[in-house]
PDB file of N, CA and C in Angstrom:
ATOM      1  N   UNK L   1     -43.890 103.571-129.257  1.00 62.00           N
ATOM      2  CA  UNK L   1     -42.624 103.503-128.541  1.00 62.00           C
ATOM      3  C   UNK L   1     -41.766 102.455-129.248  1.00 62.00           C
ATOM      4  N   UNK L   2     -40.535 102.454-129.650  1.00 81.00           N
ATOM      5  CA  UNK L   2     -39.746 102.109-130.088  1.00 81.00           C
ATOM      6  C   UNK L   2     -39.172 100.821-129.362  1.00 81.00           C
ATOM      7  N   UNK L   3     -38.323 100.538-130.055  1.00 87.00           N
ATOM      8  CA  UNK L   3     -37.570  98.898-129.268  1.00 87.00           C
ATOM      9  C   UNK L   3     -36.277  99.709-128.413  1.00 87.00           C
ATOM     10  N   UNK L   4     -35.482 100.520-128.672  1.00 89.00           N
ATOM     11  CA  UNK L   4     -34.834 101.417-127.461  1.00 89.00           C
ATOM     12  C   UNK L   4     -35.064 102.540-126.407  1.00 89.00           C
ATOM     13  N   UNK L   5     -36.920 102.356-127.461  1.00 86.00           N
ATOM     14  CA  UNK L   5     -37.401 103.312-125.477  1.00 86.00           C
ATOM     15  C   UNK L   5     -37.811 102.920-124.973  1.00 86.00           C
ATOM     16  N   UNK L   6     -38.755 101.604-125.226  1.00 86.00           N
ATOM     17  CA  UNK L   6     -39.064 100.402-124.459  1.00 86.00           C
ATOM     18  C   UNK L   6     -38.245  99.895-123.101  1.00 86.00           C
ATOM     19  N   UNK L   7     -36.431  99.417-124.311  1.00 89.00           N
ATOM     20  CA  UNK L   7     -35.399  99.074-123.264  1.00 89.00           C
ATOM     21  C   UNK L   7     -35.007  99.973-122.523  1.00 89.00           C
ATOM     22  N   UNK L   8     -35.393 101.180-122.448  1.00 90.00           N
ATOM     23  CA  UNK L   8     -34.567 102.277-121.703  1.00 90.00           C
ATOM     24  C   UNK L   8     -35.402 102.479-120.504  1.00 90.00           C
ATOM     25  N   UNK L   9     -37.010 101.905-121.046  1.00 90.00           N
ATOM     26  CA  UNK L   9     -38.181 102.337-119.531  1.00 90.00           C
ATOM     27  C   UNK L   9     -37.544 101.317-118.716  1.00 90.00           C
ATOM     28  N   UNK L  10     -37.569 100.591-119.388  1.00 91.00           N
ATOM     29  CA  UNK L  10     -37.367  98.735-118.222  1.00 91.00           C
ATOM     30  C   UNK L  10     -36.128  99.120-117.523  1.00 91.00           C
ATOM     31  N   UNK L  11     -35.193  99.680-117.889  1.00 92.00           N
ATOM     32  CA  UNK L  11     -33.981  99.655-117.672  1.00 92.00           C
ATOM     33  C   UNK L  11     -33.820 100.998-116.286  1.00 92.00           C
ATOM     34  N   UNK L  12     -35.143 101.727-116.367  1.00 93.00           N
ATOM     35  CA  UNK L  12     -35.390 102.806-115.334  1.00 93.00           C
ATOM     36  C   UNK L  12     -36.122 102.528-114.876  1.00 93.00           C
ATOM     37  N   UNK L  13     -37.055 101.594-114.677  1.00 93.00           N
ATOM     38  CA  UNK L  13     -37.987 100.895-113.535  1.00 93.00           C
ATOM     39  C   UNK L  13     -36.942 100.056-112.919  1.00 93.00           C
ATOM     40  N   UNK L  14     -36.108  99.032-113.218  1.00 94.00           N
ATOM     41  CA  UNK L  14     -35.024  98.270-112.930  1.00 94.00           C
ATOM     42  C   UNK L  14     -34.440  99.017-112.025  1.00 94.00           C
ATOM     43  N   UNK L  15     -33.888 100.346-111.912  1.00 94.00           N
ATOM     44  CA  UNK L  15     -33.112 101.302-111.160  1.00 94.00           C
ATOM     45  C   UNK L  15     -33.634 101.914-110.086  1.00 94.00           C
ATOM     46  N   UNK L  16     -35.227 101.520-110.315  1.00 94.00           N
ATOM     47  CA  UNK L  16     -35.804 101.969-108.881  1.00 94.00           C
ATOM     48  C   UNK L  16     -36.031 101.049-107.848  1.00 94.00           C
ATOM     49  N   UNK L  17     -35.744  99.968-108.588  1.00 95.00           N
ATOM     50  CA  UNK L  17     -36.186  98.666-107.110  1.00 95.00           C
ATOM     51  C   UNK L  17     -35.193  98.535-106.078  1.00 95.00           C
ATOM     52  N   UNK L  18     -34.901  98.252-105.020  1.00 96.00           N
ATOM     53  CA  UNK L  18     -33.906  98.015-104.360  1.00 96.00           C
ATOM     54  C   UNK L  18     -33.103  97.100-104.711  1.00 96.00           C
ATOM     55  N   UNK L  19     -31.287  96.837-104.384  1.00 96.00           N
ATOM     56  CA  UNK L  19     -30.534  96.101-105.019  1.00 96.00           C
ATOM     57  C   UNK L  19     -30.954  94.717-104.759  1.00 96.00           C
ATOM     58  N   UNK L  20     -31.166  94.128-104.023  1.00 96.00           N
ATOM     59  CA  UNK L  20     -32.167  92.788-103.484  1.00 96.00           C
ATOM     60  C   UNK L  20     -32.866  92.392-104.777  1.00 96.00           C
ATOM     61  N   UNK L  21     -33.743  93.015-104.587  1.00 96.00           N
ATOM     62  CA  UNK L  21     -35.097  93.158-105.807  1.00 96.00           C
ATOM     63  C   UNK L  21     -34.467  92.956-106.880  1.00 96.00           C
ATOM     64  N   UNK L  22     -33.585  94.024-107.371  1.00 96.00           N
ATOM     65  CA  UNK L  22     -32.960  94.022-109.070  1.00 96.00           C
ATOM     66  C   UNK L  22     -31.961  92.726-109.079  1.00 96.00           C
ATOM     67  N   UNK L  23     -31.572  92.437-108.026  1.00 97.00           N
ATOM     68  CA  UNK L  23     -30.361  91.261-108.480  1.00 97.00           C
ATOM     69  C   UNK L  23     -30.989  89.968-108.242  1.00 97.00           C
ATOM     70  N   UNK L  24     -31.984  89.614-107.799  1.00 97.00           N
ATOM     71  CA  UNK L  24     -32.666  88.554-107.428  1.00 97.00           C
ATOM     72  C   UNK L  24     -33.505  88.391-109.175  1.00 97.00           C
ATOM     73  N   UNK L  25     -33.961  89.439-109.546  1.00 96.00           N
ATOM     74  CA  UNK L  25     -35.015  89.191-110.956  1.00 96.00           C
ATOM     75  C   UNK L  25     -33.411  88.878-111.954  1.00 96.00           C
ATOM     76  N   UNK L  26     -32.524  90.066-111.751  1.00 96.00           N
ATOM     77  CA  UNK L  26     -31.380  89.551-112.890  1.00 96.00           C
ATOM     78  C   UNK L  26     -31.286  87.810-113.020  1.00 96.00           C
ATOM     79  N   UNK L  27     -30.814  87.729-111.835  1.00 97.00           N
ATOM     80  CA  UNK L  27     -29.635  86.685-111.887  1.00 97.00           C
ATOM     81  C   UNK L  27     -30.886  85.843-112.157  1.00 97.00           C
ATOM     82  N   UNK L  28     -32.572  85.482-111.528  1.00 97.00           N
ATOM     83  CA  UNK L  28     -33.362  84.348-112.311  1.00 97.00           C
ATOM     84  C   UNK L  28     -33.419  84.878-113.910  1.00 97.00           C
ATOM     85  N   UNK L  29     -33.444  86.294-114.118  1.00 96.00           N
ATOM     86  CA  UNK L  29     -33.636  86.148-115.792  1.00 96.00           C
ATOM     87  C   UNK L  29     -32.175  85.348-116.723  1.00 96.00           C
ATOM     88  N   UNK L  30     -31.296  85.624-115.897  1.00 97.00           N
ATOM     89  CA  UNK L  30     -29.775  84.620-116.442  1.00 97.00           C
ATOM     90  C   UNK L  30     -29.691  83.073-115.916  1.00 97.00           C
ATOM     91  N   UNK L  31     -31.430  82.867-115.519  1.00 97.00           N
ATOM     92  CA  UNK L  31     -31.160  81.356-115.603  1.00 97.00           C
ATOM     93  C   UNK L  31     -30.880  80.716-114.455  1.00 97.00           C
ATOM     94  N   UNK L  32     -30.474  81.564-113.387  1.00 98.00           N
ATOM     95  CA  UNK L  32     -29.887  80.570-112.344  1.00 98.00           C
ATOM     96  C   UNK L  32     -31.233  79.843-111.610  1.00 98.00           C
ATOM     97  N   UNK L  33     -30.863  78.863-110.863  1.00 97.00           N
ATOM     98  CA  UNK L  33     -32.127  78.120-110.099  1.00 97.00           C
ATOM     99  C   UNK L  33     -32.469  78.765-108.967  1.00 97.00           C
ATOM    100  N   UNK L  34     -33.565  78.444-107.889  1.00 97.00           N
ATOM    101  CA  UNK L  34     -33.578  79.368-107.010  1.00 97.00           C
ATOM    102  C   UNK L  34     -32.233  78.769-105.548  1.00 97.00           C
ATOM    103  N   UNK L  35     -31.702  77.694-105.821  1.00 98.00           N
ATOM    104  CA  UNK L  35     -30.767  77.418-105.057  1.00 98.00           C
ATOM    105  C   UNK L  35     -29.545  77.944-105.766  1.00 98.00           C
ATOM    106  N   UNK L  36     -29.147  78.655-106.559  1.00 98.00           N
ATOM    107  CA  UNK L  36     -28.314  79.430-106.839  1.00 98.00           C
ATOM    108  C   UNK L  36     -28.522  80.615-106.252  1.00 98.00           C
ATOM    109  N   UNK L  37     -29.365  81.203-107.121  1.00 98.00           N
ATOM    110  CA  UNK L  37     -29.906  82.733-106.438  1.00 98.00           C
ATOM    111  C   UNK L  37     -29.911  82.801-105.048  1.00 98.00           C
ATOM    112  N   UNK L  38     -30.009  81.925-104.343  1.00 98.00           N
ATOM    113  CA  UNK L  38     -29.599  81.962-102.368  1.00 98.00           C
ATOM    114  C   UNK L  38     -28.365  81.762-102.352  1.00 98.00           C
ATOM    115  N   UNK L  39     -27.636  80.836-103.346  1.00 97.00           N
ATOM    116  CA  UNK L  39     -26.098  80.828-102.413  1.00 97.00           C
ATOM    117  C   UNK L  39     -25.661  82.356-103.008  1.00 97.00           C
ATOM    118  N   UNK L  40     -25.971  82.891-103.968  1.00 97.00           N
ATOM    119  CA  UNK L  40     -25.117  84.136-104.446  1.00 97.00           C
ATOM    120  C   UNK L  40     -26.027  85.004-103.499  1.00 97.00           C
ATOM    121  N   UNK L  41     -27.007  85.291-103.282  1.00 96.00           N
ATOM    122  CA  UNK L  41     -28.274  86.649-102.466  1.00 96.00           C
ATOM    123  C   UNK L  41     -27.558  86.716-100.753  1.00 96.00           C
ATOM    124  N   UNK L  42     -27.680  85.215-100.264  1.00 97.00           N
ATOM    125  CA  UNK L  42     -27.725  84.926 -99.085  1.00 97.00           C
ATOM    126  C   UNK L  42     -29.004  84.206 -98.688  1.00 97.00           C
ATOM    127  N   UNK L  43     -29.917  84.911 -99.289  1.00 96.00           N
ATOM    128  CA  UNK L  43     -31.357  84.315 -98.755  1.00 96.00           C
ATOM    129  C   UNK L  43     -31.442  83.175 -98.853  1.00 96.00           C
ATOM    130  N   UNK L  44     -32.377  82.722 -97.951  1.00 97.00           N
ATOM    131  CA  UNK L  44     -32.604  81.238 -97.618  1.00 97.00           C
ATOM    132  C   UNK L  44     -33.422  80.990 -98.800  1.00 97.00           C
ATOM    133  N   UNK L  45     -33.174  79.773 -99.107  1.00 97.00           N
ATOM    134  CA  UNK L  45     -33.897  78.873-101.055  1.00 97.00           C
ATOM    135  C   UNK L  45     -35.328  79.086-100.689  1.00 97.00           C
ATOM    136  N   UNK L  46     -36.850  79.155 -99.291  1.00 95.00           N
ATOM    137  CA  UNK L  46     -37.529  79.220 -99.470  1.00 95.00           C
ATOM    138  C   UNK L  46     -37.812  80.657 -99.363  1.00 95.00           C
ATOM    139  N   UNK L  47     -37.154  81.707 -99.530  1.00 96.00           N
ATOM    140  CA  UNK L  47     -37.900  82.910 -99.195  1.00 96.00           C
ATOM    141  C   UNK L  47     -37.472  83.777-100.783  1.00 96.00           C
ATOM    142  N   UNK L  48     -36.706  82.676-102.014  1.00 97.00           N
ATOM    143  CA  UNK L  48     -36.369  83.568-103.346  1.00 97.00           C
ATOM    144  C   UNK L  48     -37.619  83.348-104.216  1.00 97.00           C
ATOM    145  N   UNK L  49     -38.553  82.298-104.111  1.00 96.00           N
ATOM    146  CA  UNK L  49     -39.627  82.756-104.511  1.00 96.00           C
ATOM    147  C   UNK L  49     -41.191  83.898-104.080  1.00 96.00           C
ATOM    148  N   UNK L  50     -40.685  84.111-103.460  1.00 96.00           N
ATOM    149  CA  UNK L  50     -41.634  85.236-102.447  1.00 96.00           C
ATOM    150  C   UNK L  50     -41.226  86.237-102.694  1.00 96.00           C
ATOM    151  N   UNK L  51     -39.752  86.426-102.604  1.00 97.00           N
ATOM    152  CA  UNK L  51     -38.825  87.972-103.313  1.00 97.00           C
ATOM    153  C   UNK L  51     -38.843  88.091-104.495  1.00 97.00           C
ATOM    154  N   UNK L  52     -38.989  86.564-105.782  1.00 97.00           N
ATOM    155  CA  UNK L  52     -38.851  87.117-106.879  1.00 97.00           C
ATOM    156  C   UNK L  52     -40.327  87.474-106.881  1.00 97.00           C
ATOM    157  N   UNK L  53     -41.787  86.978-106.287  1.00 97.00           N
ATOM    158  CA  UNK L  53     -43.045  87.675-106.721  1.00 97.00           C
ATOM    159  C   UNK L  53     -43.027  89.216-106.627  1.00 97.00           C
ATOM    160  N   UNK L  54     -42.452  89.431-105.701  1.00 97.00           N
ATOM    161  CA  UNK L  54     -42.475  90.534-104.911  1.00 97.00           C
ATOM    162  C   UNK L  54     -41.465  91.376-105.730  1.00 97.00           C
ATOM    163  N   UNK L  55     -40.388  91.127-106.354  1.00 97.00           N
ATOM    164  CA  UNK L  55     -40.003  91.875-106.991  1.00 97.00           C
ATOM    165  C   UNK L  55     -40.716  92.296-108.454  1.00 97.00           C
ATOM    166  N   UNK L  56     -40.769  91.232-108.932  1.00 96.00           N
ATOM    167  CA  UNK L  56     -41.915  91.710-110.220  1.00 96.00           C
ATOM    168  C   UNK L  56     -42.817  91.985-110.532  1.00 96.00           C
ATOM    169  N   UNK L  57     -43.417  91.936-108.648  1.00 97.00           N
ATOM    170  CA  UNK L  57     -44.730  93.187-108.510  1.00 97.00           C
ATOM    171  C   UNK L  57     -44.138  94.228-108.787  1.00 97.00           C
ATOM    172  N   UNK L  58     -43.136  94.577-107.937  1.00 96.00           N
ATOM    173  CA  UNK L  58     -42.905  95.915-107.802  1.00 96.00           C
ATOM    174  C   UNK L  58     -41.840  96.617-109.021  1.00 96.00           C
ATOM    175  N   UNK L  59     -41.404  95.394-109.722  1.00 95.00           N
ATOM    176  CA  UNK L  59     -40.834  95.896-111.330  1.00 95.00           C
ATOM    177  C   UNK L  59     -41.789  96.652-112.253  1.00 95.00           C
ATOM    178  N   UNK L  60     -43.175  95.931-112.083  1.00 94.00           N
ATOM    179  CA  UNK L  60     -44.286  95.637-112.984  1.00 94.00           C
ATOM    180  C   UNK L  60     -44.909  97.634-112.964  1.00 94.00           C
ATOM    181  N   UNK L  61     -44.970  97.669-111.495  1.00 94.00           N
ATOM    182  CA  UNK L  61     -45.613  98.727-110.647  1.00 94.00           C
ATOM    183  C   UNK L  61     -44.831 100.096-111.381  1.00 94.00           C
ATOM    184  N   UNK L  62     -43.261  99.696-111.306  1.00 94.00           N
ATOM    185  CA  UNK L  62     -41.898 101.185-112.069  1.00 94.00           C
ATOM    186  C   UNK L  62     -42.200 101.221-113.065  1.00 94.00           C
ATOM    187  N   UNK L  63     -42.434 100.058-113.943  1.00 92.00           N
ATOM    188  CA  UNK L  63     -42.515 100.341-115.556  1.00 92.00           C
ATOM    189  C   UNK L  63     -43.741 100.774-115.633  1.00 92.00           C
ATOM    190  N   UNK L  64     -44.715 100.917-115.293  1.00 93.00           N
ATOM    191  CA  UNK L  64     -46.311 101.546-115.289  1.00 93.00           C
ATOM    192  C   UNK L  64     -46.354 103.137-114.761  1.00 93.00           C
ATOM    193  N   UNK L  65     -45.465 103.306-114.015  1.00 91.00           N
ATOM    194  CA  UNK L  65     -45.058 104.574-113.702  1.00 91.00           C
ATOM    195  C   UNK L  65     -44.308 104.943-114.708  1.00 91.00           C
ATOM    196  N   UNK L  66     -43.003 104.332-115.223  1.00 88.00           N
ATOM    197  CA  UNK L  66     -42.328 105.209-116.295  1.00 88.00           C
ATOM    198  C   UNK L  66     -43.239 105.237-117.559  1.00 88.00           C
ATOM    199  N   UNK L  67     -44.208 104.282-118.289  1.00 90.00           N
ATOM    200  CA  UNK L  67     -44.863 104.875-118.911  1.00 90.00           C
ATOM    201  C   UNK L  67     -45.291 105.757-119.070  1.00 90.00           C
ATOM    202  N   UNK L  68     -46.485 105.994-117.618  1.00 89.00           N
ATOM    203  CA  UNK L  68     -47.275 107.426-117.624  1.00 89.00           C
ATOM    204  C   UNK L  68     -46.270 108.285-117.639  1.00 89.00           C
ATOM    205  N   UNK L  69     -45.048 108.603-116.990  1.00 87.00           N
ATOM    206  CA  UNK L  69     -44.793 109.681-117.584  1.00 87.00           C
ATOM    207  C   UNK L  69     -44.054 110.027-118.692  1.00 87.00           C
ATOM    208  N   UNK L  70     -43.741 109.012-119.776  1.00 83.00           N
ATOM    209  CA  UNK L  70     -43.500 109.537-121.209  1.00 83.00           C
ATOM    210  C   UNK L  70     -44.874 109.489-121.330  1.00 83.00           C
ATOM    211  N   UNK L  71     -45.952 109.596-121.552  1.00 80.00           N
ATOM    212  CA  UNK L  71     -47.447 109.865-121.650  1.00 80.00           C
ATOM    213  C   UNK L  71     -47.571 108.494-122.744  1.00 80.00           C
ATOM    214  N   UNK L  72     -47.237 107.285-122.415  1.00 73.00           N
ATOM    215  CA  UNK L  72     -47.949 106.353-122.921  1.00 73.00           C
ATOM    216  C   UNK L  72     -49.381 106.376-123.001  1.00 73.00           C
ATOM    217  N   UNK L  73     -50.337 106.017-123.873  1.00 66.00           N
ATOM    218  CA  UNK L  73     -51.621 105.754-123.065  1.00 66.00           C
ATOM    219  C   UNK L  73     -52.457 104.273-122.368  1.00 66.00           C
ATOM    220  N   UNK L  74     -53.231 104.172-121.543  1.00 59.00           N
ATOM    221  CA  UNK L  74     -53.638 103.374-121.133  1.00 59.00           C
ATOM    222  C   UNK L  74     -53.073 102.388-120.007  1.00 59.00           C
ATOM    223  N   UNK L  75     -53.308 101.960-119.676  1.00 54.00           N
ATOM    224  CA  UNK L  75     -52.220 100.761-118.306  1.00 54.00           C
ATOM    225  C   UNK L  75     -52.337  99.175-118.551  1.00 54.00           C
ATOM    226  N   UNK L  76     -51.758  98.439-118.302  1.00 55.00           N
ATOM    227  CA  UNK L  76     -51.615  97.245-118.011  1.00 55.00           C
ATOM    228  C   UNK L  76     -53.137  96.136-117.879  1.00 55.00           C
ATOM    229  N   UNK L  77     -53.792  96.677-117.291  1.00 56.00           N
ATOM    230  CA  UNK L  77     -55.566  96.263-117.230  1.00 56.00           C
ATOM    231  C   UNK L  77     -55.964  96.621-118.314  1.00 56.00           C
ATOM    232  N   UNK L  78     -56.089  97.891-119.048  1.00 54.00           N
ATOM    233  CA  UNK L  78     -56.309  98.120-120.238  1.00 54.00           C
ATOM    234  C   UNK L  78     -56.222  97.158-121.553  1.00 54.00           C
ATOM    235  N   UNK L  79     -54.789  97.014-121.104  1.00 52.00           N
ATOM    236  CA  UNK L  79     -54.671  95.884-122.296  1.00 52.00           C
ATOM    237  C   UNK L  79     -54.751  94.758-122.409  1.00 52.00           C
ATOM    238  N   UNK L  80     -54.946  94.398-120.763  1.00 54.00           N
ATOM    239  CA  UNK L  80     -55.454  93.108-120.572  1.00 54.00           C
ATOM    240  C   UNK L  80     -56.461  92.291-121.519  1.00 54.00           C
ATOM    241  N   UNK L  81     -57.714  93.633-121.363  1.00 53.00           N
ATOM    242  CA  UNK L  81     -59.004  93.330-121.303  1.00 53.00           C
ATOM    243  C   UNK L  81     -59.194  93.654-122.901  1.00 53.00           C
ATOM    244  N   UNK L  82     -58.258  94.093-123.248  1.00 51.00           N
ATOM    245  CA  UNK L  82     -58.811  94.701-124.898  1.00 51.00           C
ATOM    246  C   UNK L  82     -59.338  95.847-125.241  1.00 51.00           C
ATOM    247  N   UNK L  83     -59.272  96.787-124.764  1.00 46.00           N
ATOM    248  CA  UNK L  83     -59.754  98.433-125.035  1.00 46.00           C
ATOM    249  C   UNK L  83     -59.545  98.634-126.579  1.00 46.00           C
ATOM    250  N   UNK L  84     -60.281  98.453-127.352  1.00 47.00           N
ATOM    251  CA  UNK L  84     -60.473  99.281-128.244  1.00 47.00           C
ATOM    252  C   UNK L  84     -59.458  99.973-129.322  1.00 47.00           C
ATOM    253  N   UNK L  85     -59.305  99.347-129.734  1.00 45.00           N
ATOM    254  CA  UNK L  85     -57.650 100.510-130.421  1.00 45.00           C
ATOM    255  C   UNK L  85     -56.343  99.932-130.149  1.00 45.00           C
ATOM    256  N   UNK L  86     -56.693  99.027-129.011  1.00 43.00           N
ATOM    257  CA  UNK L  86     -55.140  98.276-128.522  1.00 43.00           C
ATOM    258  C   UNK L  86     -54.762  97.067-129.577  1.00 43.00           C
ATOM    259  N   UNK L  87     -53.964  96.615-129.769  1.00 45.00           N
ATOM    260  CA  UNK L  87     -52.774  95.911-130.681  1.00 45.00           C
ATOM    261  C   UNK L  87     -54.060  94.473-130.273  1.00 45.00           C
ATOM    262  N   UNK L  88     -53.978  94.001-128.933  1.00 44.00           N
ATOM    263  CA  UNK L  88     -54.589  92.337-128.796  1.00 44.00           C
ATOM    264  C   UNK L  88     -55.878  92.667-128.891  1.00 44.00           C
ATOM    265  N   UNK L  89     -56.953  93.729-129.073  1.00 42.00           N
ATOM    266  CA  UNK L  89     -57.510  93.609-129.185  1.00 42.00           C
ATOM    267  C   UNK L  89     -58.193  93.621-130.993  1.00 42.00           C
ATOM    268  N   UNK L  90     -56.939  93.889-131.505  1.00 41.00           N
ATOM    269  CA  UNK L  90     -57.274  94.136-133.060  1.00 41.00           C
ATOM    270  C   UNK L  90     -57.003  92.541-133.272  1.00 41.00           C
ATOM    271  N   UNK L  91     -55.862  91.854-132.823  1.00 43.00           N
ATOM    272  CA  UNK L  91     -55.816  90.698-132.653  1.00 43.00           C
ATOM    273  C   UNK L  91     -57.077  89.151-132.909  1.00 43.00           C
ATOM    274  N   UNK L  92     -57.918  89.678-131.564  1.00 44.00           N
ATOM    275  CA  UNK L  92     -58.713  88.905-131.098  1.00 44.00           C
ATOM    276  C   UNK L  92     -59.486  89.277-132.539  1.00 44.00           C
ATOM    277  N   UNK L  93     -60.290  90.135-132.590  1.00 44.00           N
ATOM    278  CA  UNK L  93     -61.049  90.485-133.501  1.00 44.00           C
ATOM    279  C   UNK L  93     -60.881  89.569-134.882  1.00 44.00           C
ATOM    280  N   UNK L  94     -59.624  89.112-135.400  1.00 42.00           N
ATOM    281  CA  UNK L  94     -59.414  88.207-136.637  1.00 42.00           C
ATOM    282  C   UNK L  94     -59.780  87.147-136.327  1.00 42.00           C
ATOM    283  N   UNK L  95     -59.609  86.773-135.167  1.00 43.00           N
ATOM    284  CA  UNK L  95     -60.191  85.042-134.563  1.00 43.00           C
ATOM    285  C   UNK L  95     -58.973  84.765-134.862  1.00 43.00           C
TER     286      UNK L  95
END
């Protein structure tokens, strides 16, 4: 997979989260603090770290779905752990 089908999965897992979800991960990936991200969200400063986990569960969850269906192979645990054939696991192998 390429560096623009890559950006194009993320960019369609991104489109499935609710607007909450997607603007809460934006605006921390642009840096803001989590007392920013509440005065712009609304949410109260202790509940934007609980939404951002919760959103990048459920970011994590779309892009694992849009994989499988361009027929990536393997999942996220897979490559955790080093399966065989995977990129970190050719990695590890050099020491």
């Amino acid at each position: 997979m390429d560096r623009e089908q890559r950006a194009a999965t993320v960019r369609r897992a991104l489109e499935t989260l609710s607007d909450r979800d997607r603007e809460v991960l934006l605006l921390r990936d642009a840096g803001l603090s989590y007392p920013e991200i509440a005065e712009r969200t609304g949410l109260a400063v202790g509940a934007i770290g609980t939404t951002l986990c919760r959103a990048r569960k459920r970011l994590v969850e779309a892009h694992e779905t849009e994989e499988r269906r361009q027929g990536v192979p393997g999942d996220r645990e897979e490559r955790r752990q080093g399966v065989p054939g995977k990129r970190e696991d050719t990695h590890a192998a050099r020491g």
